[in-house]
Short mmCIF file of C-alpha atoms in Angstrom, two decimals:
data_model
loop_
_atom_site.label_atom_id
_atom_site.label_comp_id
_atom_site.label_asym_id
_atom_site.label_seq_id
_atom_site.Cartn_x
_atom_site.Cartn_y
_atom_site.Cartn_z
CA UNK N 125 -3.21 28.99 -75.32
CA UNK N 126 -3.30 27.93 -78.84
CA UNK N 127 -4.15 24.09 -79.49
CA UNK N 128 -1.77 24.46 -82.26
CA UNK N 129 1.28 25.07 -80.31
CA UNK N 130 4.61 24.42 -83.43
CA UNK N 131 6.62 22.74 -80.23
CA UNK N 132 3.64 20.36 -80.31
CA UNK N 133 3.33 20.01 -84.08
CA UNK N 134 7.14 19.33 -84.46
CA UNK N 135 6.98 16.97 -81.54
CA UNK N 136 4.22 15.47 -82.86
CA UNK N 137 6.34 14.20 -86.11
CA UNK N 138 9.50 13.22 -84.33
CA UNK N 139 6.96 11.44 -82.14
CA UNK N 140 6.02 9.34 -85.23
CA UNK N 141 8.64 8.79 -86.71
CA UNK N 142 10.34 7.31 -83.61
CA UNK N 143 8.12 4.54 -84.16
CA UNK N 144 8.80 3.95 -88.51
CA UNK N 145 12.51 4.03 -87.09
CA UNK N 146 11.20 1.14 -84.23
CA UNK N 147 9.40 -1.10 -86.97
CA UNK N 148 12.39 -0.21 -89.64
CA UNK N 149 14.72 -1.20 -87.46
CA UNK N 150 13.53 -4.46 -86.47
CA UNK N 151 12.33 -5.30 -90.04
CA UNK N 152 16.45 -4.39 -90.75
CA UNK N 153 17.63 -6.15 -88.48
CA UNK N 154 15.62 -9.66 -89.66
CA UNK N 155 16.21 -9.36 -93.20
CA UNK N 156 20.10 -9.33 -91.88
CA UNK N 157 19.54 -12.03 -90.13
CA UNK N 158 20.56 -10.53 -86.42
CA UNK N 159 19.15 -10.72 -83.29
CA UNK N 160 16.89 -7.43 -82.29
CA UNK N 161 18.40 -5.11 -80.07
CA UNK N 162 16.47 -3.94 -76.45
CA UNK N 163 17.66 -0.57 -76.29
CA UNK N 164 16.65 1.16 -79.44
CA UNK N 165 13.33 -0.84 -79.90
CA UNK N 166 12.72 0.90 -76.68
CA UNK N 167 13.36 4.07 -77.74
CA UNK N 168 11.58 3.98 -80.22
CA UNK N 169 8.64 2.66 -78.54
CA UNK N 170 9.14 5.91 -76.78
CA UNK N 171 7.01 7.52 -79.50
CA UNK N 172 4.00 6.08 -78.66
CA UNK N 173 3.99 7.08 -75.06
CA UNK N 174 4.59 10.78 -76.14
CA UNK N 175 1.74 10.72 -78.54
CA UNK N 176 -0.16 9.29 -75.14
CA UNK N 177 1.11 12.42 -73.38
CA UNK N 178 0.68 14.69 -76.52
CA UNK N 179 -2.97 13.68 -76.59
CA UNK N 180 -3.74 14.67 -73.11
CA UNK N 181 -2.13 18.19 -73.62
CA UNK N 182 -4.09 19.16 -76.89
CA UNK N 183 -7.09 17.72 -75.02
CA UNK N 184 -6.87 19.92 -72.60
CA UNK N 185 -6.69 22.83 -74.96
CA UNK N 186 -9.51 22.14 -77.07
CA UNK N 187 -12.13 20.25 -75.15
CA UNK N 188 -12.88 23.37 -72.60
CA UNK N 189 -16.28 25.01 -73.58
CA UNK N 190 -17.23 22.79 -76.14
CA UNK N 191 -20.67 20.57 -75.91
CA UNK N 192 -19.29 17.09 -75.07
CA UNK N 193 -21.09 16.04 -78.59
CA UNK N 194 -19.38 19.00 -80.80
CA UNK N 195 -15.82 17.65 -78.75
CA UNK N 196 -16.59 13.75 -79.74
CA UNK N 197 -17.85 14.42 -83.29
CA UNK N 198 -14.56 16.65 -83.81
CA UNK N 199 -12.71 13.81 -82.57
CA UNK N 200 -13.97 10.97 -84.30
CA UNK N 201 -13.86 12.51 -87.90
CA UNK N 202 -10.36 13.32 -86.64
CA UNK N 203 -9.47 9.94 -85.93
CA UNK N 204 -11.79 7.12 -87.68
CA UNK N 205 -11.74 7.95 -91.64
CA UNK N 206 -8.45 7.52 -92.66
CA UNK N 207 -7.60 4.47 -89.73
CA UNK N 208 -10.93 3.00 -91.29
CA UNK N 209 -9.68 3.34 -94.92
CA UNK N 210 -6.31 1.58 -93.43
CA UNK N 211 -7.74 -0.62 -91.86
CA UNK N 212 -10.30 -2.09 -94.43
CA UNK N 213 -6.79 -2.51 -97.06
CA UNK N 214 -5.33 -4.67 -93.94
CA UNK N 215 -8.08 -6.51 -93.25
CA UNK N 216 -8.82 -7.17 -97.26
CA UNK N 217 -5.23 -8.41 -97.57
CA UNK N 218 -5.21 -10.83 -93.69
CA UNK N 219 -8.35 -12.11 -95.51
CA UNK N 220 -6.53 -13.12 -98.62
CA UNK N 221 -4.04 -15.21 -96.40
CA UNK N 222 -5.48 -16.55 -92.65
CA UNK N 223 -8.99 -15.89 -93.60
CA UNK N 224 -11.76 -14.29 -91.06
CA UNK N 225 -11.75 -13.92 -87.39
CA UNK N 226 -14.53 -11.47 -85.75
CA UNK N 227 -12.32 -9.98 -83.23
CA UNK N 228 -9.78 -8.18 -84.62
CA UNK N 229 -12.92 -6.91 -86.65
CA UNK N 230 -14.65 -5.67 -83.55
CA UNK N 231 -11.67 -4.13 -82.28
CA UNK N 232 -11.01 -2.34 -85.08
CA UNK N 233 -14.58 -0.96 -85.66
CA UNK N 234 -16.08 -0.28 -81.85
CA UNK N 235 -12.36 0.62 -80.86
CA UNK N 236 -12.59 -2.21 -77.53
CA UNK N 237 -9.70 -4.66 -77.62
CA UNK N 238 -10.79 -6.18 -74.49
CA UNK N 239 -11.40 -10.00 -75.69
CA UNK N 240 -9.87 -13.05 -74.19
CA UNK N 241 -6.97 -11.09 -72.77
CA UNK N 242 -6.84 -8.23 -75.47
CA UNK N 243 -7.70 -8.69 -79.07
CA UNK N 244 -5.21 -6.17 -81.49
CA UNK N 245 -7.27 -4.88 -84.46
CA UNK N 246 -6.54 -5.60 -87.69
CA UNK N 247 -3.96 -2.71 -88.47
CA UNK N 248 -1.88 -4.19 -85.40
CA UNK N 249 -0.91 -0.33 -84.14
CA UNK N 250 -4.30 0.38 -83.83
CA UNK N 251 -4.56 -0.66 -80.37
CA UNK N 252 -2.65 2.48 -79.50
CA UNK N 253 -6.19 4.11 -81.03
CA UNK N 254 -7.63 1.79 -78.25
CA UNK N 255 -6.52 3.82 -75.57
CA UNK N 256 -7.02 7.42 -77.54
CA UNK N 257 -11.25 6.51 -77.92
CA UNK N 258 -11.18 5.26 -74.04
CA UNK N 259 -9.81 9.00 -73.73
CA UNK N 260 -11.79 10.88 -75.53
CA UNK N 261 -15.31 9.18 -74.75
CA UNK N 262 -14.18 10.05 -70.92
CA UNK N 263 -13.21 13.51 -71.73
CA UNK N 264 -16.26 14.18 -73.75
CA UNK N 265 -18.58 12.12 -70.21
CA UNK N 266 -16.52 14.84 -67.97
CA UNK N 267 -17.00 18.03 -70.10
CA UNK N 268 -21.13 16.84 -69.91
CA UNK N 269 -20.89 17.47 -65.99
CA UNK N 270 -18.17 20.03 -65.72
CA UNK N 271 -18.38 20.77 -62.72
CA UNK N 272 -17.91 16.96 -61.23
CA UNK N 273 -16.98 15.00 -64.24
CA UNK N 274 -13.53 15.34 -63.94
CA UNK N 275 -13.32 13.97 -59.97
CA UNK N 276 -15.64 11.06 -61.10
CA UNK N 277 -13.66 10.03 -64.40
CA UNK N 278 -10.70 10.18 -61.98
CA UNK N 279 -12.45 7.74 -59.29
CA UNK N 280 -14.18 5.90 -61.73
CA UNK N 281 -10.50 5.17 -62.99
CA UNK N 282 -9.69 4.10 -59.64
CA UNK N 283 -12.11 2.01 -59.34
CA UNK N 284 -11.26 0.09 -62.69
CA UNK N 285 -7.56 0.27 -61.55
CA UNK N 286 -8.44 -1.17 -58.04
CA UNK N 287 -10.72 -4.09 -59.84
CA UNK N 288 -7.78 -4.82 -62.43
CA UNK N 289 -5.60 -5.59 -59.49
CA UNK N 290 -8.01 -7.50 -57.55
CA UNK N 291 -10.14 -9.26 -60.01
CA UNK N 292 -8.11 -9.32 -62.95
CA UNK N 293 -10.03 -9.58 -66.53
CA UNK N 294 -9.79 -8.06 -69.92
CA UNK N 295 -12.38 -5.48 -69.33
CA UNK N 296 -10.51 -3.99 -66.43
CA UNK N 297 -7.42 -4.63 -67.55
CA UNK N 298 -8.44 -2.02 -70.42
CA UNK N 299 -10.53 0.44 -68.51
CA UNK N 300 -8.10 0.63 -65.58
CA UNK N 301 -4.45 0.44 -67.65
CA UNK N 302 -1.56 2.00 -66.36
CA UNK N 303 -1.35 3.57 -69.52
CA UNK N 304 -4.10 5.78 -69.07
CA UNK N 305 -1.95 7.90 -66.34
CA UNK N 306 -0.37 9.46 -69.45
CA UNK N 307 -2.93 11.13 -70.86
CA UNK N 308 -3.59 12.45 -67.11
CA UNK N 309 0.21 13.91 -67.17
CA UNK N 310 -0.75 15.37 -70.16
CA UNK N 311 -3.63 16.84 -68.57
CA UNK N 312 -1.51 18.19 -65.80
CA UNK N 313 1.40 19.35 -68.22
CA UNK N 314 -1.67 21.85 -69.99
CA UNK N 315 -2.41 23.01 -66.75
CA UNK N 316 1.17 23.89 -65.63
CA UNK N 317 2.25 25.36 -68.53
CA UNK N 318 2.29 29.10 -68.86
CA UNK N 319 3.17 30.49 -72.15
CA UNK N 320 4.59 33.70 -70.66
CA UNK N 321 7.15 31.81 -68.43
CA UNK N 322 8.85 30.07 -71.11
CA UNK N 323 12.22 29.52 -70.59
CA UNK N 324 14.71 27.51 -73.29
CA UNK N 325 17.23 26.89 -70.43
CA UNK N 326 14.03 24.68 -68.21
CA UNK N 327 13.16 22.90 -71.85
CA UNK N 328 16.70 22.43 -72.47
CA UNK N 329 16.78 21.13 -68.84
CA UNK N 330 13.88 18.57 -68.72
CA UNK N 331 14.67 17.46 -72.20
CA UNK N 332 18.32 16.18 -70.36
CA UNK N 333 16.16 14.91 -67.50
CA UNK N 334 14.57 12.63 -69.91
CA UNK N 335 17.62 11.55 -71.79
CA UNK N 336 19.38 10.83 -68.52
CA UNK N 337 16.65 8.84 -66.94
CA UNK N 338 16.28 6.73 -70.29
CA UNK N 339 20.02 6.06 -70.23
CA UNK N 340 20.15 4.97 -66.55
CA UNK N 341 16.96 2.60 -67.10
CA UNK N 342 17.92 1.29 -70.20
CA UNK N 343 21.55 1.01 -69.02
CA UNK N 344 20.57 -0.78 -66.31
CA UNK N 345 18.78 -3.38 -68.31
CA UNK N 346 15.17 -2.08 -67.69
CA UNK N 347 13.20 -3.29 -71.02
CA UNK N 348 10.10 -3.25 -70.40
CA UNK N 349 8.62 -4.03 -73.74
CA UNK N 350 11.00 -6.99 -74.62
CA UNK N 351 8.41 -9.33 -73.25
CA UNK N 352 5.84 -8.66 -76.01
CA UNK N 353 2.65 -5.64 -76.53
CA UNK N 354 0.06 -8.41 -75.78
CA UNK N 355 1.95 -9.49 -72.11
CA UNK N 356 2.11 -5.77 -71.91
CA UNK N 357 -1.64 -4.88 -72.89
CA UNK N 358 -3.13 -7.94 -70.50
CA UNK N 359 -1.23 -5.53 -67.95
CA UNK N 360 1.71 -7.60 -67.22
CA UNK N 361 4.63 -5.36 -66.36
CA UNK N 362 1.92 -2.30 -68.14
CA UNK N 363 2.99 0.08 -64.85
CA UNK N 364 6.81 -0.11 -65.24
CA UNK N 365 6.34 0.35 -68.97
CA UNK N 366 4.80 4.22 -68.00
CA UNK N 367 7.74 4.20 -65.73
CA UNK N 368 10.37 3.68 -67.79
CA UNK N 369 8.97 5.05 -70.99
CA UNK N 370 6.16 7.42 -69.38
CA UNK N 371 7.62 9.42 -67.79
CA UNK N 372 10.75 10.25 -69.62
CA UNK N 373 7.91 11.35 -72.48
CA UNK N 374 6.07 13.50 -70.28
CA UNK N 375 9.23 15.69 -69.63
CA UNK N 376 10.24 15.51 -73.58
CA UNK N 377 6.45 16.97 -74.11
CA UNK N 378 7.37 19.61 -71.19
CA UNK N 379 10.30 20.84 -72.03
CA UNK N 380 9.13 20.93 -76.38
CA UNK N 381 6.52 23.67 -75.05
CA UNK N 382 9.22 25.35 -73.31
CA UNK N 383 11.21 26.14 -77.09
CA UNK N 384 7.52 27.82 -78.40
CA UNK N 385 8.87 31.41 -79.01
CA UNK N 386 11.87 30.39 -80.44
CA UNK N 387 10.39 27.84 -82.90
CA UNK N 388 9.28 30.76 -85.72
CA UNK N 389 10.51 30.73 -89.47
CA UNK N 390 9.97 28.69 -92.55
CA UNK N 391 11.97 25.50 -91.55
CA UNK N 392 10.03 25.16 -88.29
CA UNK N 393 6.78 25.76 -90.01
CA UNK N 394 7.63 22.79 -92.80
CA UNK N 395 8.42 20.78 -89.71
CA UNK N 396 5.18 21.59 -88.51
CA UNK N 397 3.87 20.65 -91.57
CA UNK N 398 5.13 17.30 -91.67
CA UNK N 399 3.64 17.42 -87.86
CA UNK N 400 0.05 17.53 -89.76
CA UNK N 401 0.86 14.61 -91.68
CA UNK N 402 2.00 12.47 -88.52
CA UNK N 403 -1.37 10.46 -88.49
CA UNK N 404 -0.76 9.60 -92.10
CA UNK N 405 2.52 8.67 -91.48
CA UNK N 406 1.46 6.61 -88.08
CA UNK N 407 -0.94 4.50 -90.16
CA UNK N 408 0.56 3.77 -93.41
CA UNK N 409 4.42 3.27 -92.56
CA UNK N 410 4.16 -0.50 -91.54
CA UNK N 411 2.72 -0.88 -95.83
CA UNK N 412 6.26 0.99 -96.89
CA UNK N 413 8.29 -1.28 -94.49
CA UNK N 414 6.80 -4.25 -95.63
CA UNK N 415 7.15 -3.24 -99.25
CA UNK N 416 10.49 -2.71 -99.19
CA UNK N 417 11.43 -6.12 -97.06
CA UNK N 418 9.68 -7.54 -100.07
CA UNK N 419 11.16 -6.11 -102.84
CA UNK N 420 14.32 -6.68 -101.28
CA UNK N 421 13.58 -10.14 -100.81
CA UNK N 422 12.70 -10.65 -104.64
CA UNK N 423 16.02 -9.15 -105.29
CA UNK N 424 17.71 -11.53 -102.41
CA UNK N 425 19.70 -8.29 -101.48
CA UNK N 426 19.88 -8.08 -97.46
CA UNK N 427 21.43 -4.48 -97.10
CA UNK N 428 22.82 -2.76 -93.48
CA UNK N 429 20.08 -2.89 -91.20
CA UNK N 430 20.83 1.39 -91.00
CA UNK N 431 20.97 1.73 -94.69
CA UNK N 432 17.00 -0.48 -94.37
CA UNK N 433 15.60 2.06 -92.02
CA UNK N 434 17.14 5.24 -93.45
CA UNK N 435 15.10 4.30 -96.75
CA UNK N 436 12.12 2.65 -95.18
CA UNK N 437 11.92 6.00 -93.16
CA UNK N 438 12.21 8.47 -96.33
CA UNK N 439 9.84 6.30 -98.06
CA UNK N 440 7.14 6.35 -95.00
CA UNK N 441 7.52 9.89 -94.94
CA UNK N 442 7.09 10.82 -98.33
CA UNK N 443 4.18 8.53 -98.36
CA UNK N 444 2.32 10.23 -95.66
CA UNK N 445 2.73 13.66 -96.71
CA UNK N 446 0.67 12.48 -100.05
CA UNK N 447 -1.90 10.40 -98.12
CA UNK N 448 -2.31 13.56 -95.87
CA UNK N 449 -2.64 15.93 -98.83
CA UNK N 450 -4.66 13.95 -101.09
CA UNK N 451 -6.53 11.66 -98.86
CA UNK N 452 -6.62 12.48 -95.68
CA UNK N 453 -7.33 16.00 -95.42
CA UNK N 454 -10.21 16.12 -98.17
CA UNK N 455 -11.94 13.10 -96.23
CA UNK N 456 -11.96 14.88 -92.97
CA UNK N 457 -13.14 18.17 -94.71
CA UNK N 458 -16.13 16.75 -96.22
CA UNK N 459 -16.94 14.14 -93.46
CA UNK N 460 -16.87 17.09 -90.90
CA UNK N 461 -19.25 19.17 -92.98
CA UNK N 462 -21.76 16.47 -92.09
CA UNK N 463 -24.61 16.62 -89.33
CA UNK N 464 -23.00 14.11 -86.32
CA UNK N 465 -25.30 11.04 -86.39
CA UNK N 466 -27.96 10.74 -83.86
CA UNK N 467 -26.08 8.21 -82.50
CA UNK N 468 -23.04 10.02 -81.42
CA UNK N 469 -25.39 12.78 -80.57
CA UNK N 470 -26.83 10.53 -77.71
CA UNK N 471 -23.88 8.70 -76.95
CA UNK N 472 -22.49 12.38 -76.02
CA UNK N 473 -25.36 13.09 -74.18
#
């Protein structure tokens, strides 16, 4: 199965920009001066979870066969440049203003949050990273056993699971997050899937699934995030947050793969397009959001909160596809072309 699947590509950007429309949103809403609204900051911290999901599906497809060091080096000059880059303009600017603090700095740079009941890095939506290098420094520890690793990344899960209930602790609390279970479903999801049993009418199917169990838990007051990420990331209320929004994303990833055959043509392939960019877009929208809220507070103009994110959201995207193009890409082409360190080498080993 190709590890370039368009479903997963288009998915991929809707994914992100569920969560500009999240941070829009809320950023509209302030500089109208209204309360924030439960239901569609949950939805749009829907995009997250997908990307969780998403993760564990491509995963799946391109860590089979491949020398657990080739898999993490692939990885990590996937993942670190351009969230390094990002992160060195946020933490340049936080300096400017509150000055230094070491662990947001060794969150950001070993990727391990787990301080004092969970540190976020610098770039504040890099904890979601957090979870992705837990992931992949498991997947690439399985593929170095393949025939056991998988069974003891599973129980060594448990285990961290079974200590984060009974001993509590930030460690724990990170290795053994309820979070983790999506990239499994993702996992699974690669495994079921069978490109020559497609059917629209199943995708079509699970994709209403999803809606209608979003709509009954949200409709029945089930907000799981409204109590704050860092209540969420010490674990508090973490396992009905992959309820309510897990779940409902591991269908929506399902039932994309199910529309493969019929997603061919030019306008699916600039979707997928804009699906390459959705790291770009990830990591740099919160700088167009905040932009805007400034200029607009310069020009003491406080515009519909819809008419905020509708802009905010064109902007973020037009950004990304530039960053992608001219930054991105180019950085990841010549890092890659690079020997892995030693380090990694061992690490992998």
């Amino acid at each position: 199965m190709d590890s370039r699947l368009r479903s997963l590509q288009v998915l991929r950007f809707f994914a992100a920009l569920a969560v500009v429309w999240l941070h829009a949103w809320r950023v509209g809403r302030d500089v109208q001066g209204l309360p924030r609204e439960g239901a569609p900051l949950e939805l749009g911290h829907l995009g997250v979870h997908v990307f969780f999901v998403l993760s564990g599906v491509v995963i799946a497809l391109t860590a089979p066969g491949k020398a657990p060091r080739d898999f993490l080096w692939s990885r990590l000059t996937r993942l670190v440049p351009l969230y390094f880059l990002v992160s060195a303009y946020q933490m340049l600017t936080g300096l400017a203003v509150g000055g230094f603090t070491w662990k947001p700095l060794v969150a950001t740079v070993l990727f391990w949050p787990a301080y004092d009941g969970m540190t976020t890095p610098y770039l504040g939506i890099g904890w979601t990273l957090c979870f992705e290098m837990l992931f992949y420094v498991t997947a690439a520890a399985a593929l170095a056993r393949p025939r056991i690793g998988v069974p003891l990344a599973l129980a060594a899960y448990g285990l961290a699971w079974a200590g984060r209930m009974a001993l509590g602790g930030s460690t724990l609390q990170f290795l053994g997050h309820p979070f983790m279970l999506e990239f499994v479903a993702g996992l699974a999801i690669a495994r079921l899937h069978r490109p020559q049993a497609v059917s629209p009418a199943a995708g079509a199917l699970l994709l209403g699934v999803a809606a209608g169990l979003l709509a009954v838990m949200l409709g029945r007051g089930l907000h799981p995030m409204a109590q704050g990420l860092t209540a969420v990331l010490r674990g508090e209320g973490a396992l009905e947050v992959a309820a309510v929004l897990g779940a409902p994303a591991a269908l929506i990833v399902l039932g994309a793969l199910q529309f493969e055959p019929q997603l061919k043509g030019a306008a699916w392939a600039r979707l997928g397009h804009l699906g390459d960019a959705s790291y770009a877009l990830y990591l740099t929208h919160l700088f167009v959001v905040a932009s805007l809220q400034a200029a607009l507070s310069v020009a003491g103009w406080a515009p519909d909160a819809v008419l905020f994110t509708g802009v905010a959201m064109a902007g973020s995207v037009a950004l990304s596809l530039a960053v992608h193009a001219k930054v991105e890409r180019p950085m990841v082409r010549a890092i890659r072309g690079w020997r892995a360190p030693r380090m990694v080498l061992a690490a992998a080993g």
